[in-house]
Amino acid sequence: MNSMTIDNKYKALVFRVTLVSLICILSNSGCKKFVEIKPPINQTISDEVFQSNELAISAVTGIYSEMMSTSGRFSSGEVTFYAGMAADELTYQTPTFRDEFVGNRITEAGQAILLSAFWDRAYKFIYTANICLEKMNAPTATISNEVRRMLEGECRFIRAFCYFHMVNLFGDVPMPEGSDFRINMNLPRTPAEKVYELIIHDLEAASELLLEQYPTPPTRVRPNKYAALALLAKVYLYRNEWAKAEIAATQIINYPIYKLDTLDSVFKKASVEAIWQLLPVNSTFNNTWEGQIILPTSTSYLLTDTLYKSFEPNDRRKNAWVGQKTVSGITRFYPAKYKVKTNKDKLEYYVVFRLAEQYLIRAEARTHLNKLMEAAADINFIRNRAWLSNTTANTQDALYSAIAQERKIELFAEWGNRWYDLKRTKKADAELKNLPIKAPYWTTNDTLWPIPNSQIIANPNLTQNPGY
Amino acid sequence: MKTDGTFHINIWAVVCNIVRYSTKKLAVVNTSNSTFRRASKIIALLLPFLLLTTFSAFSQITISKINVSLEDIFFAITKQAGYNVIYKEEQIQKANKVSINVENASVTSVLDFLARLLPIKYSISGKNITIDFDANNGTPGSPPGIALTGKVTDASGNPLPGTTISIKNVKGIGAIVNSDGEFALYDIDPASTLEISHIGYDTRIIKLDNRKTLLIALNLQVRSLEEFVTNGYTSTPRKYEVGSIKKINFDQIPKQIGNNIFAAIQGRIPGMMITQQSGLPGSPYRVQIRGQRSIGLSGQLPNNSPLFVVDGVPFLSSSESISQKGGVLSNNPFSTLNPEDIESIEVLKDANATSIYGSLGANGVVLITTRRAKVGVASLNLNIYSGLSTITRAPDLMNTEEYLAMRKEAFRNDNEIPNVNNAPDLSTWNNNRYNNWKDLLIGGTAHFTDAHLRFAGGSQYTQFALSGGYNRETTVFPTDQGKSFTSASFNFSHKTPSKKLEFNLSASYGYDRNKLFAVDPTQFIASVPNSPNPFKEDGTLNFGGPLESAFSNPFAYLYQPYNVTMERLTTGFRLEYRPIKKLSLRTSAGYNLISCDEVYQIPIASQDPRNSPTGAASFATSKNRNWIIEPQVEYWDTTTNSNLKILVGSSLRSRTGISNLLDGFNYTNDAGLNSISNAGTVTAINDYSQYKVISAYALINYILQKKYIVEATVRRDGSSRFGPNRKFGNFASLAAGWIFTNEKLMGKPSSVLSFGKLRLAYGTSGNDQIGDYQFLDAWVNNTRNPYQNPTILPSRLANLDYHWEVQRSLDIGLDLEFFKKRFMLSATFNQGRTGDQLLSITLPVQTGFARVIRNYPALTQNRNLEIELTSSNIRSKDWSWNTSINISFLRNKLVRFPDLKNSDYGNNRFVIGKPLNIVWGYRTGEMDKNTGIYPILDRNGKKIDIPTSLPTLDDQVVLGTYDPEYFGGMENKIDWKNWQLQFLFQFVKQMGQDPIYSNDRVPGYAVNQPRSLLNRWVTSGSNAPYPEYTQSGNSPAAISWFFVNSSDLAFSDASYIRLKNISLTYDLPESWFRNLKIRKCSLYVLGQNILTFTKFIGFDPETWQSKYALPPLKTFAAGIQVNF
């Protein structure tokens, strides 16, 4: 064959293949495009999550699932247990590191649980909420507007819920508002005031974004508008914003689906009192971690004598919500709001917010607003359900005491309410320092738990709370 | 001038302006000069002995052409000398073609020359030449001399101008090959023998055997400085190479038994540590060049495997396995490459050589080139060998009597009474039975057979090669099953006569089928020697009972098949165009597919029926697809004073991995195990990943006055493994060389030091072995807990900032050659520092996660000294003896790690200033002669009072490193007439784990032990190296033993010297098969791992890390190679 012919025939081809591809490759845009790769299939990246309503919902509901997935999380019982011990509600039957909380003398061992159950978990949920908030509002997101509003409301609610507990337990805490670790890793502690500002901002937004109806009725296992308002009312109360607290609580109390349930049903799955419940996800016992952990075993949490003795005679709650067992010949009492340790069916859900608390919030707000009659009426809703007669308090001070007492009993061993109340009403010192279980160690610094030391090493911008 | 009637004009004649008169085949040739030149190019030839033509005073003719017709010669005569040639076309066409090479010759000398070769007569009258054929003039004289033409090339088909051709025993006749590689010889005896020689290449002796054309390819001499080495994308003569590159030509090393390329190069490449992982067929190798660079995400030192490139297409790394179920049997994708199809392996070690691979090159680059098609007469090469293997070494274990005595003594020491529950071996099992599990399980002989057929050849323009291979090997286990391997490859090259366009097409395929079991039975050789027989009388597996206690039958695992099929398909294509002589445009493209199919079954019959077992089966497939496109432009310019080469190129690479795994459980009968649909429950996983790299690079090489060499490389890389902000990065290197022996100041090259070169290279390269997608955040399915509906969880933080680890490396090298290549020395010092380490760094959990992958300013350092010596000890007519030795010293350390103490990498892991591969352990005191227990010392050197208090990690100290102190090989090649003996010793100086002290099976437990343990403490005052026997888990002796496992006692020498390869080849004398059309026939015997010298006790020192795996095998083979 004539070589010239071949040369001519392929000359153009080789030139083109070589030069064109060289130019293509060297051009910047082609380059960047080439190294963009398809996402993995076993994992989903955040941008993809918010391209599907179902995936987006499964990402946000993943937080609730994680809140309940194992024991040892602030959201599955540890706030109740550890804040209960730090206050005057609970003790532990056998000596363990938990005694550091009962005696308010937290050291290394106690810090481990503060890291794993509180610090680590709360920030994981906050991170998840943050990245969801970022990605659902990113240009790449294609979820429907309804779903976006619902999920944004839920994420803001979750973030507020986590920061609420963190700020109450640790005081000033770092406050990531986004997902970028490069920023978050160096954040110092934000003053509690500022944290509350974010909480209020989030909750106000959430109460606008969320619908009155629950996302998956009839269950109340995902927050609706009133769940956001329930936490908001509590936050207003803690911030002494009485009028706002009263309005928020009233909105909930007036919403027809919420009613005070019978004492036996308050913590059941179909409780009409519940405003927000967490769905148990453990497949071996199917019910709450509190039921699993507290209900009698050889070691578990017990009520303090102080608390047990605080029940008025004839208070039905004593029978309904307190259990008893004999340990070493002595009768001991334990919280028994949850009664199912294990069952093949889910009988009890974990109640986070319920109507009774809203009555007590409103009563306290109204007392401050000098609406004493209305305040007393609110207290009486709670007392009457417990088969107690109306309160006799008729002055502001008397009503404060009556409300404090009622909160102590109605909300005992429930989400740290007692510990938080003692701190916010500045009564912790007075009520705790003389208790025999705390006396030798108690100092005013103990109202705040220590920041886990490993975190101060990992982020030198963090400071420790006084006294640790 | 005769005319015989009509004109016959063909197109060719018209084009060429030739008038041809012919019906009765007579022609007159009269052509025009310019068109003729355009029409046919004449290839110049040098033919010194034909100088007879120069005496002519007549018009002069210059013509040189191979296999040319008389007509063409007549054209030339007509054209150049202005003659008319009159001939009968019919006769001329019958005449043989001739080859001619004359310069300025007279017409008569040309015609005389033709008349000698062909039966022609000529007459000249004026300007007319009349040619007449004389049929009777066919045999002038006897025997007739023949004309021979040929071409000499190197192994890749490049012409080798200057090659001398001489005829044996005939003085004064010969030829020198011209610039196109061609030569011609005339009037030579058809039975003569030619000798073809070229400096730097092996001289070839060829018997002519009446052949009239020859295509001869010469092979490079070993270690020749003229040899070309590939420096990434271009090649340079070794003499001018400034990087650190080692090339292994597979033609020059003995054949390898089994298809493993790593076995072939082990011990031959300085700086490259190759360790076999087990003796199982197809087992992987650990390959590392110049030490550990990366710390790794979890502090588990990653393999730092080099980049492997097969015929330009990136392959899997040596540490990667695409098998999903393998475990210890994990198959090695490299076993789909047939060593017999490999031409060479080049290992690029330094920054200069690897920086052109940019972000991929930090761990070194291994270029594997399969056999190319070659110029030469088509030949068929058949190679068949067959052989046997057994284990190299194994611990000598106790027999039943010794074992039972040990057990009884252990009970006595513990003050316990043996009973059915704590000692079935002493109670219900027959105390007289002896199952030698070592012999039963791994005492067999593995057989293997290998056949390889290769058919190759080609003209100077077109070459091809086809090959096919098959081999089969069994194991030392008690089963006939094993591994079989089939391979096929094809290679085709073509270039146009103008040599402007060239292309090469190749395809190769490997099919590797491994039928074994998922569990290596070697680990059971220490089973209790008097345990029940493995089989019942009816031939079924015995699990003990009814009269004997149950036992775990090692043979059960042999009934749990694990079959792996690996396939590899590699295709490549390369197109090159040279528009002008100094410029080459080329594009290569390649595709590589590796797939792996696995079936793993656990039949009910292989399990103890008392547990009412169910069956299980797994089905896995994975595929790895790679493609690459690399367009390049190369320009070079050579003047008398300098050589310049510029290469600009780019590369697009993509890799996709796909895998599926189905695990089926609860099979109710074994017949259904072949299908997943019969499983009671099924779990399934699938995965997909993608990896892409885009690069642009440039290289400039300049050689001035054959003395000074400068080379610079830059590369810009983009990798999909990094975040959008950090995908691109730049790498560069600069290297210089100085051939000081060419310096005028040194005077003439001395006869002692004939060559000397100093080289220096510095540059950067990267390591991106981090896995795909790691920079992205990721959500995974929350499989545990649906919240009404299934949910997903975030599993990782996005880190858009991380990028490759960066290595900065400096090489200083010296290459010397003494006594005219009798002795060569090459030494290289290298320092490589790797920073920006990719680590999993602790984060404050306020970020949502406790860790993230980040580049951390930790710095590691490797210092290497590599020395290579080559010596021609004997060079004589019948004898030659060559020795080459290489040795590498390696020092690795962690130079910097900010805040090491507070990081996850601090405690009992890394220490600044110490090697990465550091060994922590307890110190032990002298054995307590009263108790027979080794005391464990605390950090202050005080004995710890076991069991009252126990040692903690704080008591551990740094014992040393498992890094080899030095390693290398020594090869000898001895030729005597037709015999060739080649053998390679490989050596490694290293520490490992003592097989006895590191054995977590406490002496005295119901496990057999090496016989060495008979030398144990017996009574107070005994003086023995091993502690007292114990069978209790809580006795101080047992507790102490657990700590001894990771103590200075367990840290022991695992150095060895091994006769790795030996081969003896005998080339049968050609006279034996002269009439059989056989060109060459050799017989050979091979041996592998024949002798091992070591202080190491137990299994093999090479595989000490996998304590219970089958050690490398000792192999003998014999074979025959025939070339037709």
GROMACS .gro file of N, CA, C and O in nm, chain B residues 18-75:
model
  232
  486ILE      N    1   0.661   0.620  -1.799
  486ILE     CA    2   0.742   0.515  -1.860
  486ILE      C    3   0.669   0.463  -1.983
  486ILE      O    4   0.549   0.438  -1.977
  487VAL      N    5   0.739   0.449  -2.084
  487VAL     CA    6   0.677   0.392  -2.204
  487VAL      C    7   0.719   0.247  -2.213
  487VAL      O    8   0.836   0.213  -2.204
  488ARG      N    9   0.625   0.164  -2.226
  488ARG     CA   10   0.656   0.021  -2.227
  488ARG      C   11   0.596  -0.041  -2.353
  488ARG      O   12   0.476  -0.040  -2.373
  489TYR      N   13   0.679  -0.094  -2.439
  489TYR     CA   14   0.630  -0.155  -2.562
  489TYR      C   15   0.619  -0.302  -2.534
  489TYR      O   16   0.719  -0.364  -2.499
  490SER      N   17   0.502  -0.355  -2.548
  490SER     CA   18   0.497  -0.498  -2.520
  490SER      C   19   0.369  -0.564  -2.565
  490SER      O   20   0.261  -0.529  -2.522
  491THR      N   21   0.378  -0.652  -2.656
  491THR     CA   22   0.280  -0.758  -2.662
  491THR      C   23   0.356  -0.887  -2.645
  491THR      O   24   0.324  -0.970  -2.563
  492LYS      N   25   0.465  -0.892  -2.714
  492LYS     CA   26   0.551  -1.008  -2.690
  492LYS      C   27   0.655  -0.973  -2.584
  492LYS      O   28   0.771  -1.009  -2.592
  493LYS      N   29   0.609  -0.898  -2.489
  493LYS     CA   30   0.688  -0.875  -2.368
  493LYS      C   31   0.825  -0.813  -2.392
  493LYS      O   32   0.927  -0.857  -2.337
  494LEU      N   33   0.822  -0.714  -2.469
  494LEU     CA   34   0.945  -0.639  -2.482
  494LEU      C   35   0.920  -0.498  -2.433
  494LEU      O   36   0.814  -0.442  -2.454
  495ALA      N   37   1.014  -0.444  -2.370
  495ALA     CA   38   0.989  -0.311  -2.317
  495ALA      C   39   1.110  -0.222  -2.333
  495ALA      O   40   1.224  -0.268  -2.332
  496VAL      N   41   1.082  -0.100  -2.353
  496VAL     CA   42   1.189  -0.002  -2.351
  496VAL      C   43   1.160   0.091  -2.234
  496VAL      O   44   1.048   0.137  -2.216
  497VAL      N   45   1.257   0.110  -2.156
  497VAL     CA   46   1.234   0.192  -2.037
  497VAL      C   47   1.299   0.328  -2.058
  497VAL      O   48   1.415   0.337  -2.096
  498ASN      N   49   1.222   0.426  -2.036
  498ASN     CA   50   1.275   0.561  -2.048
  498ASN      C   51   1.196   0.650  -1.953
  498ASN      O   52   1.081   0.678  -1.974
  499THR      N   53   1.255   0.687  -1.851
  499THR     CA   54   1.177   0.757  -1.749
  499THR      C   55   1.229   0.896  -1.724
  499THR      O   56   1.341   0.928  -1.757
  500SER      N   57   1.144   0.972  -1.661
  500SER     CA   58   1.190   1.106  -1.621
  500SER      C   59   1.235   1.102  -1.476
  500SER      O   60   1.175   1.038  -1.391
  501ASN      N   61   1.336   1.172  -1.449
  501ASN     CA   62   1.406   1.164  -1.322
  501ASN      C   63   1.319   1.196  -1.201
  501ASN      O   64   1.306   1.117  -1.107
  502SER      N   65   1.256   1.312  -1.204
  502SER     CA   66   1.186   1.358  -1.084
  502SER      C   67   1.071   1.266  -1.045
  502SER      O   68   1.054   1.232  -0.929
  503THR      N   69   0.992   1.227  -1.144
  503THR     CA   70   0.878   1.143  -1.110
  503THR      C   71   0.923   1.009  -1.056
  503THR      O   72   0.860   0.951  -0.969
  504PHE      N   73   1.032   0.963  -1.109
  504PHE     CA   74   1.079   0.833  -1.060
  504PHE      C   75   1.115   0.840  -0.913
  504PHE      O   76   1.080   0.755  -0.833
  505ARG      N   77   1.182   0.944  -0.878
  505ARG     CA   78   1.221   0.957  -0.737
  505ARG      C   79   1.100   0.963  -0.647
  505ARG      O   80   1.099   0.907  -0.539
  506ARG      N   81   1.002   1.033  -0.698
  506ARG     CA   82   0.884   1.044  -0.615
  506ARG      C   83   0.815   0.909  -0.602
  506ARG      O   84   0.761   0.874  -0.499
  507ALA      N   85   0.817   0.836  -0.711
  507ALA     CA   86   0.742   0.711  -0.712
  507ALA      C   87   0.800   0.606  -0.621
  507ALA      O   88   0.731   0.539  -0.548
  508SER      N   89   0.925   0.590  -0.628
  508SER     CA   90   0.979   0.484  -0.543
  508SER      C   91   1.100   0.533  -0.465
  508SER      O   92   1.194   0.585  -0.520
  509LYS      N   93   1.089   0.517  -0.341
  509LYS     CA   94   1.200   0.561  -0.258
  509LYS      C   95   1.300   0.449  -0.244
  509LYS      O   96   1.267   0.334  -0.221
  510ILE      N   97   1.421   0.484  -0.258
  510ILE     CA   98   1.523   0.381  -0.250
  510ILE      C   99   1.589   0.388  -0.113
  510ILE      O  100   1.625   0.494  -0.063
  511ILE      N  101   1.597   0.277  -0.057
  511ILE     CA  102   1.654   0.272   0.078
  511ILE      C  103   1.805   0.255   0.067
  511ILE      O  104   1.856   0.166  -0.001
  512ALA      N  105   1.874   0.340   0.130
  512ALA     CA  106   2.020   0.336   0.120
  512ALA      C  107   2.077   0.220   0.199
  512ALA      O  108   2.033   0.189   0.308
  513LEU      N  109   2.173   0.160   0.144
  513LEU     CA  110   2.241   0.049   0.212
  513LEU      C  111   2.390   0.069   0.203
  513LEU      O  112   2.440   0.124   0.104
  514LEU      N  113   2.458   0.027   0.300
  514LEU     CA  114   2.604   0.033   0.295
  514LEU      C  115   2.657  -0.107   0.268
  514LEU      O  116   2.619  -0.201   0.333
  515LEU      N  117   2.743  -0.117   0.180
  515LEU     CA  118   2.795  -0.249   0.151
  515LEU      C  119   2.943  -0.237   0.116
  515LEU      O  120   2.981  -0.231  -0.001
  516PRO      N  121   3.025  -0.232   0.216
  516PRO     CA  122   3.165  -0.198   0.189
  516PRO      C  123   3.235  -0.296   0.092
  516PRO      O  124   3.317  -0.255   0.011
  517PHE      N  125   3.198  -0.418   0.105
  517PHE     CA  126   3.275  -0.512   0.022
  517PHE      C  127   3.236  -0.506  -0.125
  517PHE      O  128   3.299  -0.566  -0.210
  518LEU      N  129   3.135  -0.431  -0.156
  518LEU     CA  130   3.098  -0.417  -0.296
  518LEU      C  131   3.164  -0.296  -0.359
  518LEU      O  132   3.116  -0.241  -0.457
  519LEU      N  133   3.272  -0.253  -0.299
  519LEU     CA  134   3.336  -0.132  -0.348
  519LEU      C  135   3.394  -0.149  -0.488
  519LEU      O  136   3.440  -0.055  -0.549
  520LEU      N  137   3.390  -0.271  -0.534
  520LEU     CA  138   3.439  -0.297  -0.670
  520LEU      C  139   3.374  -0.204  -0.772
  520LEU      O  140   3.428  -0.176  -0.877
  521THR      N  141   3.255  -0.158  -0.736
  521THR     CA  142   3.182  -0.074  -0.830
  521THR      C  143   3.248   0.062  -0.851
  521THR      O  144   3.221   0.129  -0.949
  522THR      N  145   3.330   0.103  -0.762
  522THR     CA  146   3.379   0.241  -0.769
  522THR      C  147   3.485   0.262  -0.877
  522THR      O  148   3.516   0.375  -0.912
  523PHE      N  149   3.544   0.154  -0.924
  523PHE     CA  150   3.649   0.176  -1.024
  523PHE      C  151   3.595   0.228  -1.157
  523PHE      O  152   3.664   0.287  -1.236
  524SER      N  153   3.464   0.206  -1.176
  524SER     CA  154   3.407   0.239  -1.305
  524SER      C  155   3.420   0.386  -1.340
  524SER      O  156   3.395   0.473  -1.259
  525ALA      N  157   3.461   0.412  -1.460
  525ALA     CA  158   3.472   0.549  -1.507
  525ALA      C  159   3.347   0.591  -1.582
  525ALA      O  160   3.335   0.704  -1.625
  526PHE      N  161   3.257   0.496  -1.597
  526PHE     CA  162   3.134   0.527  -1.669
  526PHE      C  163   3.035   0.599  -1.582
  526PHE      O  164   3.059   0.624  -1.465
  527SER      N  165   2.922   0.625  -1.647
  527SER     CA  166   2.814   0.688  -1.571
  527SER      C  167   2.786   0.604  -1.448
  527SER      O  168   2.786   0.481  -1.453
  528GLN      N  169   2.762   0.672  -1.342
  528GLN     CA  170   2.756   0.599  -1.215
  528GLN      C  171   2.614   0.580  -1.166
  528GLN      O  172   2.528   0.666  -1.182
  529ILE      N  173   2.598   0.467  -1.109
  529ILE     CA  174   2.464   0.429  -1.064
  529ILE      C  175   2.467   0.406  -0.913
  529ILE      O  176   2.559   0.342  -0.861
  530THR      N  177   2.367   0.459  -0.848
  530THR     CA  178   2.353   0.433  -0.705
  530THR      C  179   2.216   0.372  -0.682
  530THR      O  180   2.113   0.429  -0.717
  531ILE      N  181   2.217   0.256  -0.630
  531ILE     CA  182   2.088   0.191  -0.601
  531ILE      C  183   2.108   0.095  -0.486
  531ILE      O  184   2.206   0.022  -0.479
  532SER      N  185   2.017   0.101  -0.393
  532SER     CA  186   2.024   0.002  -0.284
  532SER      C  187   1.882  -0.033  -0.245
  532SER      O  188   1.801   0.053  -0.209
  533LYS      N  189   1.852  -0.155  -0.260
  533LYS     CA  190   1.716  -0.198  -0.234
  533LYS      C  191   1.715  -0.347  -0.205
  533LYS      O  192   1.793  -0.423  -0.261
  534ILE      N  193   1.624  -0.381  -0.117
  534ILE     CA  194   1.613  -0.522  -0.082
  534ILE      C  195   1.498  -0.582  -0.160
  534ILE      O  196   1.392  -0.519  -0.170
  535ASN      N  197   1.519  -0.702  -0.208
  535ASN     CA  198   1.410  -0.773  -0.276
  535ASN      C  199   1.346  -0.689  -0.386
  535ASN      O  200   1.227  -0.661  -0.384
  536VAL      N  201   1.427  -0.651  -0.475
  536VAL     CA  202   1.377  -0.564  -0.578
  536VAL      C  203   1.370  -0.643  -0.709
  536VAL      O  204   1.447  -0.736  -0.733
  537SER      N  205   1.276  -0.607  -0.791
  537SER     CA  206   1.266  -0.677  -0.918
  537SER      C  207   1.366  -0.619  -1.017
  537SER      O  208   1.413  -0.506  -1.002
  538LEU      N  209   1.397  -0.699  -1.116
  538LEU     CA  210   1.491  -0.652  -1.217
  538LEU      C  211   1.439  -0.527  -1.285
  538LEU      O  212   1.515  -0.437  -1.317
  539GLU      N  213   1.309  -0.527  -1.305
  539GLU     CA  214   1.250  -0.410  -1.371
  539GLU      C  215   1.288  -0.281  -1.300
  539GLU      O  216   1.324  -0.182  -1.361
  540ASP      N  217   1.282  -0.287  -1.167
  540ASP     CA  218   1.313  -0.167  -1.091
  540ASP      C  219   1.459  -0.128  -1.106
  540ASP      O  220   1.495  -0.011  -1.110
  541ILE      N  221   1.544  -0.229  -1.112
  541ILE     CA  222   1.687  -0.198  -1.130
  541ILE      C  223   1.708  -0.135  -1.267
  541ILE      O  224   1.784  -0.040  -1.282
  542PHE      N  225   1.634  -0.189  -1.361
  542PHE     CA  226   1.649  -0.132  -1.496
  542PHE      C  227   1.600   0.012  -1.503
  542PHE      O  228   1.657   0.096  -1.571
  543PHE      N  229   1.494   0.038  -1.430
  543PHE     CA  230   1.450   0.178  -1.420
  543PHE      C  231   1.565   0.267  -1.377
  543PHE      O  232   1.591   0.372  -1.432
   0.00000   0.00000   0.00000
